[in-house]
Each structure stands twice: as structure tokens, then as C-alpha cells.
């Protein structure tokens, strides 16, 4: 085991808050039963400027022991471990991590594989495919560090506590707007969003039948497995969207990995989705913005828009359109987000009616009314 690097506290933590740059390298715990793999990963980490290996262990039990005494910033976790495997241990490791990002580094973390979706749903912030014998360790290292750096990109400065805040209205304070029922829920998410979605959906009772439309930033190969996972978690059917798919009560519609979903009104009073592939300002495909803006045009005040963990600003323009149409926007809070880019950017505009953790958002949605 390598020597322990001190965790950033006191003045160093204050410096971090002011500059968004670590006063010290971010500490990493490697959990892998292969001494060779641990050495390869440690070399990648220690050759970087911003990360350093603090601990390197071979079992989940050893990792939990370390986390009981020390704080780290990242946990690099293999899934094939002796005793308790990494996937089974993920919820316990996330709980013990005290905010550390868990990155799964495994030979089974293939893009689109069911185990990859399960790992993300259980709380992993990212997954990286471990190189096979003969593969380039240089390419692996570049990919690993790129994903780790993205997870610690500077967050927007927003002085806002987790709370339910009043929605901006034009009426006087003495005459607050009445609670409004919503007819559809639209959810946008990116990095860290799969786990947040899992927690939110589990908080919805089976009696909740309002249709849910989701845009989650994922490659297309993930979507069939992700839809199956969402159906299992929510206890309701989940369809990967196809063009002209009707939006129905009791069902979830998921954007495919290669198209935006836009809501359109139907002559009979219902609504359907259209798939489009045009470039949008934020560069995302699929993007949350066109989903929010188009559904706002169809549903107006009856739309509830939700933004969960994710990097970047996708969803901000769409959220403004929702608010202007009389709908409601709620977002995940910083403390529970893997990356507070998307929800933080919306919170910074002041239009978020609620800033809460995913379970609390789920309970709020289950009420069937705008806050």
C-alpha cells in the first residue's frame, strides 16, 4: 500500500472553493485484485499532474477499511473481485465514499453492456474498459484521465441551499400562485444521471401514471439496456423513442442515442414525439433543450421539467422556455450530484422552483402538482 496523501482541509479547502483548482493532487483509491493491474493504473495516475494514488488494495473489505479511516476523491473499482464483487459492493462503497467519485475500471465495462448500465444505476460516476493483454496502455491511460478530469470540471458558483423555492410569478407576493397539476414529466440528465434517475423513479408509486419523457446523454448502444433497467426500476413500460410514437399515460419514453425527441400535438388532443437530428447550440445529441422547448409549446403550464446530474449547460435554454410557457422546472441539488453542471446552471438563472436530492424530487413529482 502506498503512503497516504493528506486530504484537503482548512485553508486548502478554502483555496479550492475560491479558485476551483485543487491545492493538492486529488487522492485516488485503487481497488483491483490484480497486482499487475494496480501497478498499471497507479503509473497512469501518478504520471498526471492533478491526481495521486493514496491507497491501492485488492478487495472490497480492504477498500471499506480504508474509507472508514480516510477520505479520497476517486475510487477506481474493478468488478471481478474475490469475495464480494465490485457490482454487489457498489452501494456500500458509494455510501462509504463520502462524496468520492467511483469510476468502474473493468474488462466487463463494455459500452452498452448490461453490467455497465447496472454499475451506473448503482452509483458509479463513469466506466472505463480495462485494456486486454496486448492493448495499448497509453490509450487506456488517456481515456481514464480524460473521464476523471471531466468529473472535476469547475462548477457554477450558485449561492443556493437545497430547498423548495417559490416559482417566479408576476402576481404580488400577497397573492401566491395556486398549485397546478401537471400532465407530463420531462427529465434531462447526463453524467451521474443514471443513478439519480434510479433513485427518483423508485420514489414514484405504482399509482403514478403521468407520462414521463427522458433525455439521458448516452451512446445509442446503451439505450435498449437502459430502457430495460428503467422499466424494472419504475415498474412501468419504457420505450426507446421511434418517430411518431404516441405519448401515453403510465409509460416512459426515452430518447435514442442518435436523435433529439420533440413533442408535437395531435389533432385528437394527445401528443407524440418526433425524432430530429439537427445541430443544437450546446452540441449535444440527444439534447434536453429541444425536448423541453417543444413540450412546453404543447403542454404549457401542464409541463413539469426536471434536470438531474450532468456536465455542461444542456437544458438551460429549454428550461427558460418551460418557465415562460407557465410550466415548472425543478433540479437536483449540488450535494447529491456527481456533476452539478446542468442543474447548477439552471439554479443560477433563478427559475428552479425546487432544488432537492433525487428521492425528494421523486416524492415531489408523486404529488402530481407543481411546487
Coordinates of C-alpha atoms in Angstrom, one line a residue:
X1 CA 0.0 0.0 0.0
X2 CA 1.3 3.4 -0.9
X3 CA 1.7 6.1 1.7
X4 CA -1.4 8.2 2.5
X5 CA -1.6 11.7 1.0
X6 CA -3.2 14.3 3.2
X7 CA -6.8 15.3 2.3
X8 CA -7.5 18.9 1.5
X9 CA -8.8 20.6 4.6
X10 CA -8.9 24.1 6.2
X11 CA -7.1 26.7 4.2
X12 CA -6.5 24.4 1.3
X13 CA -10.2 23.7 1.0
X14 CA -10.9 27.4 1.1
X15 CA -8.4 27.9 -1.7
X16 CA -10.2 25.2 -3.7
X17 CA -13.5 27.0 -3.3
X18 CA -12.1 30.3 -4.4
X19 CA -10.2 29.0 -7.5
X20 CA -11.8 25.7 -8.5
X21 CA -8.3 24.3 -8.6
X22 CA -7.0 21.8 -6.1
X23 CA -4.3 23.0 -3.7
X24 CA -3.1 19.4 -3.7
X25 CA -3.4 16.5 -6.2
X26 CA -6.8 14.7 -5.9
X27 CA -6.4 11.4 -4.0
X28 CA -7.2 8.1 -5.6
X29 CA -8.1 4.7 -4.1
X30 CA -7.5 1.7 -6.5
X31 CA -9.5 -1.5 -5.9
X32 CA -8.3 -4.4 -8.0
X33 CA -7.2 -7.9 -7.1
X34 CA -4.5 -8.0 -9.8
X35 CA -1.2 -6.6 -8.7
X36 CA -0.3 -6.0 -12.3
X37 CA -3.5 -4.0 -13.0
X38 CA -2.9 -2.0 -9.8
X39 CA 0.6 -1.1 -11.0
X40 CA -0.5 -0.1 -14.5
X41 CA -3.3 2.1 -13.1
X42 CA -1.1 3.6 -10.5
X43 CA 1.5 4.5 -13.1
X44 CA -1.2 6.3 -15.2
X45 CA -2.5 8.2 -12.1
X46 CA 0.9 9.2 -10.7
X47 CA 2.2 10.5 -14.1
X48 CA -0.7 13.0 -14.1
X49 CA -0.3 16.4 -12.5
X50 CA -3.7 16.5 -10.7
X51 CA -4.1 13.0 -9.3
X52 CA -2.1 10.8 -6.9
X53 CA -2.6 7.3 -5.6
X54 CA -3.4 7.4 -1.9
X55 CA -4.2 3.7 -1.4
X56 CA -4.1 0.5 -3.5
X57 CA -6.0 -2.6 -2.3
X58 CA -7.2 -5.9 -3.7
X59 CA -10.6 -6.5 -2.0
X60 CA -13.8 -4.7 -1.2
X61 CA -13.2 -5.4 2.5
X62 CA -9.9 -3.6 2.4
X63 CA -11.4 -0.7 0.5
X64 CA -14.1 -0.2 3.1
X65 CA -11.5 -0.4 5.8
X66 CA -9.5 2.4 4.1
X67 CA -12.6 4.5 3.6
X68 CA -13.5 4.1 7.3
X69 CA -10.3 6.0 8.2
X70 CA -9.5 8.2 5.2
X71 CA -11.2 10.4 2.7
X72 CA -10.3 10.2 -1.0
X73 CA -11.6 12.0 -4.1
X74 CA -11.8 9.0 -6.5
X75 CA -12.3 5.2 -6.3
X76 CA -11.1 3.2 -9.3
X77 CA -13.0 -0.1 -8.9
X78 CA -12.7 -3.4 -10.7
X79 CA -15.8 -5.5 -10.8
X80 CA -14.3 -9.0 -10.8
X81 CA -13.0 -9.2 -7.2
X82 CA -12.6 -12.1 -4.7
X83 CA -15.3 -12.4 -2.0
X84 CA -17.8 -9.6 -2.6
X85 CA -17.6 -8.5 -6.2
X86 CA -17.5 -4.8 -7.2
X87 CA -21.0 -4.6 -8.6
X88 CA -22.5 -6.0 -5.4
X89 CA -20.4 -3.8 -3.3
X90 CA -21.1 -0.6 -5.2
X91 CA -23.9 0.8 -3.0
X92 CA -21.8 0.2 0.2
X93 CA -18.7 1.8 -1.4
X94 CA -20.7 4.8 -2.6
X95 CA -22.1 5.3 0.9
X96 CA -18.7 4.9 2.5
X97 CA -17.0 7.2 -0.1
X98 CA -18.4 10.4 1.4
X99 CA -18.6 12.1 -2.0
X100 CA -15.7 10.4 -3.8
X101 CA -16.4 9.6 -7.4
X102 CA -16.5 5.9 -8.2
X103 CA -15.1 5.0 -11.6
X104 CA -15.5 1.4 -12.7
X105 CA -12.4 0.1 -14.4
X106 CA -13.2 -3.4 -15.6
X107 CA -12.8 -5.7 -18.6
X108 CA -16.6 -6.2 -18.5
X109 CA -17.4 -2.5 -18.7
X110 CA -18.1 -2.7 -22.4
X111 CA -20.1 0.2 -23.9
X112 CA -23.8 -0.8 -24.0
X113 CA -23.3 -3.9 -21.8
X114 CA -26.0 -4.6 -19.2
X115 CA -23.3 -4.7 -16.4
X116 CA -22.2 -1.2 -17.4
X117 CA -25.8 0.2 -17.1
X118 CA -26.1 -1.6 -13.7
X119 CA -22.9 -0.1 -12.4
X120 CA -24.1 3.4 -13.4
X121 CA -27.5 2.8 -11.9
X122 CA -25.9 1.7 -8.6
X123 CA -23.9 4.9 -8.3
X124 CA -20.8 4.7 -10.5
X125 CA -19.9 8.1 -12.0
X126 CA -18.2 6.6 -15.0
X127 CA -17.0 3.4 -16.5
X128 CA -13.7 2.6 -18.3
X129 CA -12.9 -0.5 -20.2
X130 CA -9.7 -2.1 -18.8
X131 CA -7.2 -3.0 -21.6
X132 CA -6.8 -6.6 -22.6
X133 CA -3.4 -8.2 -22.9
X134 CA -1.6 -6.6 -25.8
X135 CA -3.8 -3.5 -25.9
X136 CA -2.3 0.0 -25.6
X137 CA -2.0 1.1 -22.0
X138 CA -1.3 4.6 -23.3
X139 CA -4.7 4.9 -24.9
X140 CA -6.3 3.4 -21.8
X141 CA -4.5 6.0 -19.6
X142 CA -5.5 8.9 -21.8
X143 CA -9.2 7.8 -21.7
X144 CA -9.2 7.2 -18.0
X145 CA -7.6 10.6 -17.1
X146 CA -10.0 12.4 -19.6
X147 CA -13.0 11.0 -17.8
X148 CA -11.6 11.7 -14.4
X149 CA -10.9 15.3 -15.3
X150 CA -14.3 15.8 -16.7
X151 CA -15.8 14.8 -13.4
X152 CA -13.9 17.6 -11.6
X153 CA -14.5 20.4 -14.0
X154 CA -15.3 23.7 -12.3
X155 CA -19.0 24.0 -11.2
X156 CA -21.0 27.2 -11.5
X157 CA -21.0 29.4 -8.5
X158 CA -24.5 29.5 -7.1
X159 CA -25.3 30.6 -3.5
X160 CA -28.4 28.4 -3.1
X161 CA -29.3 25.9 -0.4
X162 CA -31.2 22.6 -1.1
X163 CA -34.8 23.8 -0.8
X164 CA -38.1 24.3 -2.4
X165 CA -38.1 27.8 -3.7
X166 CA -41.1 29.8 -4.9
X167 CA -41.6 29.8 -8.7
X168 CA -41.2 33.3 -10.2
X169 CA -44.6 34.7 -10.8
X170 CA -46.0 38.0 -11.9
X171 CA -48.6 38.2 -9.2
X172 CA -47.9 40.1 -5.9
X173 CA -46.3 38.3 -3.0
X174 CA -49.6 38.6 -1.1
X175 CA -51.4 36.6 -3.8
X176 CA -49.2 33.5 -4.4
X177 CA -50.0 31.4 -7.5
X178 CA -52.1 28.3 -6.7
X179 CA -50.7 24.8 -7.1
X180 CA -51.1 23.5 -10.6
X181 CA -51.5 19.9 -11.8
X182 CA -49.1 18.7 -14.5
X183 CA -49.9 16.3 -17.3
X184 CA -46.4 15.2 -18.3
X185 CA -42.9 15.0 -16.7
X186 CA -39.8 15.6 -18.9
X187 CA -36.4 14.7 -17.4
X188 CA -32.9 15.7 -18.7
X189 CA -29.7 14.2 -17.4
X190 CA -26.1 13.4 -18.2
X191 CA -23.1 12.3 -16.2
X192 CA -24.3 10.8 -12.9
X193 CA -27.9 10.9 -14.1
X194 CA -28.5 7.2 -14.4
X195 CA -28.1 6.7 -10.6
X196 CA -30.1 9.9 -9.9
X197 CA -32.9 8.6 -12.2
X198 CA -32.9 5.3 -10.4
X199 CA -33.4 7.0 -7.1
X200 CA -36.1 9.3 -8.5
X201 CA -38.1 6.6 -10.2
X202 CA -38.0 4.3 -7.1
X203 CA -39.7 7.2 -5.2
X204 CA -42.7 7.2 -7.5
X205 CA -45.6 4.9 -6.5
X206 CA -47.1 2.4 -9.0
X207 CA -50.3 4.5 -8.9
X208 CA -48.4 7.4 -10.6
X209 CA -49.4 7.2 -14.3
X210 CA -48.4 10.6 -15.7
X211 CA -46.3 10.0 -18.8
X212 CA -42.5 10.6 -18.4
X213 CA -40.2 11.6 -21.3
X214 CA -36.4 11.3 -20.7
X215 CA -33.3 12.6 -22.5
X216 CA -30.2 11.0 -21.0
X217 CA -26.8 11.6 -22.6
X218 CA -25.7 8.1 -23.6
X219 CA -24.5 6.4 -26.8
X220 CA -27.2 4.6 -28.8
X221 CA -25.8 1.1 -27.9
X222 CA -26.7 1.7 -24.3
X223 CA -30.3 2.5 -24.9
X224 CA -32.0 -0.9 -25.1
X225 CA -30.3 -2.0 -21.8
X226 CA -31.0 1.4 -20.2
X227 CA -34.7 1.2 -21.2
X228 CA -35.0 -2.3 -19.7
X229 CA -33.3 -1.1 -16.5
X230 CA -35.7 1.9 -16.2
X231 CA -38.7 -0.4 -16.8
X232 CA -37.5 -2.6 -14.0
X233 CA -36.8 0.2 -11.6
X234 CA -40.1 2.1 -12.3
X235 CA -42.5 -0.8 -12.7
X236 CA -43.8 0.6 -15.9
X237 CA -43.0 0.1 -19.6
X238 CA -40.2 2.1 -21.1
X239 CA -39.9 2.6 -24.8
X240 CA -36.8 3.9 -26.7
X241 CA -38.5 6.5 -28.9
X242 CA -39.2 6.0 -32.5
X243 CA -40.6 8.7 -34.8
X244 CA -44.3 9.4 -34.3
X245 CA -44.5 7.4 -31.1
X246 CA -47.6 8.5 -29.1
X247 CA -47.1 9.7 -25.5
X248 CA -49.3 7.6 -23.3
X249 CA -50.1 7.5 -19.6
X250 CA -48.3 5.0 -17.5
X251 CA -45.3 4.8 -19.8
X252 CA -41.8 6.2 -20.1
X253 CA -40.4 7.4 -23.4
X254 CA -36.6 7.5 -23.7
X255 CA -34.7 9.5 -26.3
X256 CA -32.5 7.3 -28.6
X257 CA -28.8 7.9 -28.6
X258 CA -28.7 9.5 -32.0
X259 CA -31.7 11.9 -32.2
X260 CA -33.5 14.6 -30.3
X261 CA -37.0 14.0 -29.2
X262 CA -39.6 16.8 -29.8
X263 CA -43.2 16.8 -28.7
X264 CA -45.9 17.5 -31.2
X265 CA -49.6 18.0 -30.6
X266 CA -52.1 15.6 -32.2
X267 CA -55.5 16.5 -33.6
X268 CA -57.3 14.4 -31.0
X269 CA -55.7 16.3 -28.2
X270 CA -52.9 13.9 -27.4
X271 CA -49.2 14.2 -28.2
X272 CA -46.5 12.3 -29.9
X273 CA -42.7 12.5 -30.3
X274 CA -40.8 13.3 -33.5
X275 CA -37.2 12.4 -33.9
X276 CA -34.8 15.1 -35.3
X277 CA -31.0 15.2 -35.8
X278 CA -30.2 18.8 -36.3
X279 CA -27.3 20.5 -34.6
X280 CA -28.2 22.5 -31.5
X281 CA -26.2 25.3 -29.8
X282 CA -25.0 23.1 -26.9
X283 CA -23.7 20.4 -29.3
X284 CA -25.4 17.5 -27.6
X285 CA -27.2 14.7 -29.4
X286 CA -29.7 13.9 -28.0
X287 CA -30.2 17.3 -26.3
X288 CA -32.5 18.3 -23.4
X289 CA -33.2 21.7 -24.9
X290 CA -35.4 20.8 -27.8
X291 CA -37.3 18.3 -25.7
X292 CA -38.1 20.9 -23.1
X293 CA -38.9 23.7 -25.6
X294 CA -41.2 21.6 -27.8
X295 CA -43.1 20.0 -24.9
X296 CA -43.5 23.5 -23.4
X297 CA -45.2 24.6 -26.6
X298 CA -47.6 21.6 -26.4
X299 CA -48.3 21.4 -22.7
X300 CA -47.6 24.9 -21.4
X301 CA -48.4 25.2 -17.7
X302 CA -49.1 21.4 -17.5
X303 CA -45.4 20.5 -18.0
X304 CA -43.0 19.7 -15.2
X305 CA -39.3 19.7 -16.3
X306 CA -36.6 18.0 -14.2
X307 CA -32.9 18.3 -14.6
X308 CA -30.5 15.9 -12.9
X309 CA -26.8 15.5 -12.6
X310 CA -24.8 16.3 -15.7
X311 CA -21.9 18.4 -17.0
X312 CA -22.4 21.4 -19.3
X313 CA -25.4 23.6 -19.8
X314 CA -27.8 21.4 -21.8
X315 CA -31.3 22.1 -20.6
X316 CA -30.9 25.8 -19.7
X317 CA -32.5 27.3 -22.8
X318 CA -35.2 24.7 -22.7
X319 CA -35.9 25.3 -19.0
X320 CA -36.3 29.0 -19.8
X321 CA -38.9 28.1 -22.5
X322 CA -40.7 26.0 -19.9
X323 CA -40.8 28.8 -17.4
X324 CA -42.0 31.3 -20.0
X325 CA -44.8 28.9 -21.0
X326 CA -46.0 28.7 -17.4
X327 CA -44.5 25.3 -16.7
X328 CA -42.4 24.4 -13.7
X329 CA -38.7 23.5 -13.5
X330 CA -37.1 21.5 -10.7
X331 CA -33.4 20.4 -10.4
X332 CA -31.1 18.1 -8.4
X333 CA -29.1 19.7 -5.7
X334 CA -25.3 20.0 -5.7
X335 CA -24.7 17.7 -2.7
X336 CA -26.2 14.7 -4.4
X337 CA -25.0 15.4 -8.0
X338 CA -22.0 13.7 -9.5
X339 CA -21.6 16.8 -11.7
X340 CA -23.7 19.9 -10.9
X341 CA -23.2 21.5 -14.3
X342 CA -26.6 21.1 -15.9
X343 CA -28.8 21.5 -12.7
X344 CA -26.4 24.2 -11.3
X345 CA -26.6 26.3 -14.5
X346 CA -30.4 26.3 -14.2
X347 CA -30.3 27.0 -10.5
X348 CA -28.1 30.0 -11.3
X349 CA -30.9 31.5 -13.5
X350 CA -33.2 31.6 -10.5
X351 CA -36.1 29.8 -12.3
X352 CA -35.8 26.5 -10.4
X353 CA -38.8 26.0 -8.2
X354 CA -37.1 23.2 -6.2
X355 CA -33.5 22.2 -5.6
X356 CA -33.5 18.8 -4.0
X357 CA -31.9 15.4 -3.9
X358 CA -33.4 12.8 -6.4
X359 CA -35.5 10.9 -3.9
X360 CA -37.1 14.2 -2.7
X361 CA -37.7 15.2 -6.3
X362 CA -39.4 11.9 -6.8
X363 CA -41.7 12.5 -3.8
X364 CA -42.5 16.0 -5.1
X365 CA -43.3 14.6 -8.5
X366 CA -45.5 11.9 -7.0
X367 CA -47.7 14.7 -5.5
X368 CA -48.9 15.4 -9.1
X369 CA -48.7 19.1 -8.6
X370 CA -46.2 22.0 -9.3
X371 CA -44.5 23.3 -6.2

